Phi, psi and omega in degrees: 000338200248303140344309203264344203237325206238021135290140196315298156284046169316168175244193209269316187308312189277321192280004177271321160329313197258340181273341172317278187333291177309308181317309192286313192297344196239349192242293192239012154217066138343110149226184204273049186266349185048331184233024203230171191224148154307164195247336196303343198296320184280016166241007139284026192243018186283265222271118169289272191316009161260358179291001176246009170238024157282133176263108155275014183253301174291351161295309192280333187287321196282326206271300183298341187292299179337307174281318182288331193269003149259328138340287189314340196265148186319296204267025172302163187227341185194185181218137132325159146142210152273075208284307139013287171280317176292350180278287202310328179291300163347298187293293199320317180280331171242090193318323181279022159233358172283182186302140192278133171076070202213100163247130205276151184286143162300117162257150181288198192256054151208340175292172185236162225259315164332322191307323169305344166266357188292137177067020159292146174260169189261165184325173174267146186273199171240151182279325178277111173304311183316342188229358196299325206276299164339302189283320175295324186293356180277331142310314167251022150280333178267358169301182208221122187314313200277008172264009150268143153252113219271287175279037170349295157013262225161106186290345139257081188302321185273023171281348201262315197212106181298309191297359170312334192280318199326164172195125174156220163292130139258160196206146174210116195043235172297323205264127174232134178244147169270154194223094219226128172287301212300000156276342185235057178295327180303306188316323154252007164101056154202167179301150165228134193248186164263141223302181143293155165297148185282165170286159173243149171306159167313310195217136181207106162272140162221097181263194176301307171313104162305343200294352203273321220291109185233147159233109178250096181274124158297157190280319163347300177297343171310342207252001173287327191304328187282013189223057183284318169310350164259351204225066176204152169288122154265089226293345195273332171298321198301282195232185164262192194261162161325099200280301211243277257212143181286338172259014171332116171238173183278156215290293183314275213321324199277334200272323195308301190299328171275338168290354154249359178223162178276114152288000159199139202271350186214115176330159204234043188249023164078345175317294190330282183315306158338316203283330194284303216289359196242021169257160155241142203232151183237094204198089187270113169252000000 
């Protein structure tokens, strides 16, 4: 790759290759190498005319599932990904972390929707580092459905972008992550019930040490994508619209949801709350 991208006399092909090559490696597939570009990337770059029939928005969603699900192990030291997107879904869904005292401009239909966050400064921080990790998780322990915004968007977003429905793999090369609507039905502006069960992997390691972190999507699932009409939540069948309230579930769900989920993220012995409340903090919503 460095022989083919960093000659002098390149042609107009290789040097449109190598800022791609940069673009893509420093923007939506990041990792923690800080100067280095993955390699799996250049092998969407041999035919520039085929670069516009990729989906690169599920390529960057499958790398960020990945970098986040190695982030989650005891001994991650950072986190990797499209970090970008992950900021910006954050402001959009929780207002009370955005930046303060802020209302973000209408961007216009050729802009890119992040671009409404650009050069904003971030939330107040906590001042004491020793407890900061402490506050925030206590902080999104006290949200609340109506401290969410379900629907940023669109209030029927897959009316905009249907394949928002697909439910199976995205893939960005070997890494394949699964990807199910029918968990987040408020995100489009229906009630959620409870889900299907999820798929399982071929093969799925996470031991603590992320350098360990394996997911094997058989390739057999891939073939849902090119099929979105047998492989998308059909949402109108599935659930209904918002009846009172934009977080509406169905009688069942909420009983369903604690019995399967962690519902707080921060032990609940009062350690925390001592450490935060003896700090001094700063935290504007």
């Amino acid at each position: 790759m460095a022989s083919r991208y960093l000659q002098v006399n390149g042609t107009h092909v290789t040097e449109a290759q190598s800022y791609l090559l940069l673009m893509l490696g420093s923007t939506l597939f990041v990792d923690k190498s800080r100067d280095r570009v993955r390699p799996v990337v250049n092998l969407f770059l041999d035919e520039l005319e085929e670069i516009d029939q990729y989906s690169w928005a599920s390529g960057t969603l499958a790398w960020l599932y990945r970098c986040l699900g190695q982030a989650s192990r005891a001994g991650a030291r950072g986190v990797a990904g499209c970090l970008t997107l992950l900021q910006c879904w954050i402001y959009e869904y929780f207002p009370g972390f955005r930046p303060s005292h802020f209302e973000p401009p209408v961007v216009g239909p050729d802009e890119a929707w992040a671009s409404r966050w650009i050069g904003q400064p971030a939330t107040g921080s906590v001042a004491d580092p020793s407890v900061r990790l402490a506050f925030y998780r206590r902080a999104l322990d006290s949200l609340t459905p109506a401290d969410v915004f379900w629907t940023p968007f669109h209030q029927r977003p897959h009316l905009e972008v249907r394949r928002s429905l697909y439910t199976g793999v995205i893939r960005l090369a070997d890494i394949g992550e699964f990807y199910d609507p029918a968990r987040c039905l408020r995100q489009f502006g229906y009630r959620q019930m409870i889900p299907p069960p999820p798929s399982r992997p071929q093969r799925a390691d996470r031991p603590e040490a992320p350098g360990g972190y394996v997911i094997r999507i058989p390739e057999s699932f891939d073939a849902a994508w090119d099929a979105l009409l047998s492989h998308m939540v059909h949402i109108d069948m599935y659930s209904q619209p918002w009846r009172t309230y934009p977080y509406e579930t169905t009688a069942d769900y909420l009983d369903w949801f604690v019995a399967h989920s962690h519902c707080r993220v921060l032990r609940d012995d009062g350690d925390a709350d001592r450490l935060v409340d003896s700090a001094a903090v700063r935290f504007d919503h």
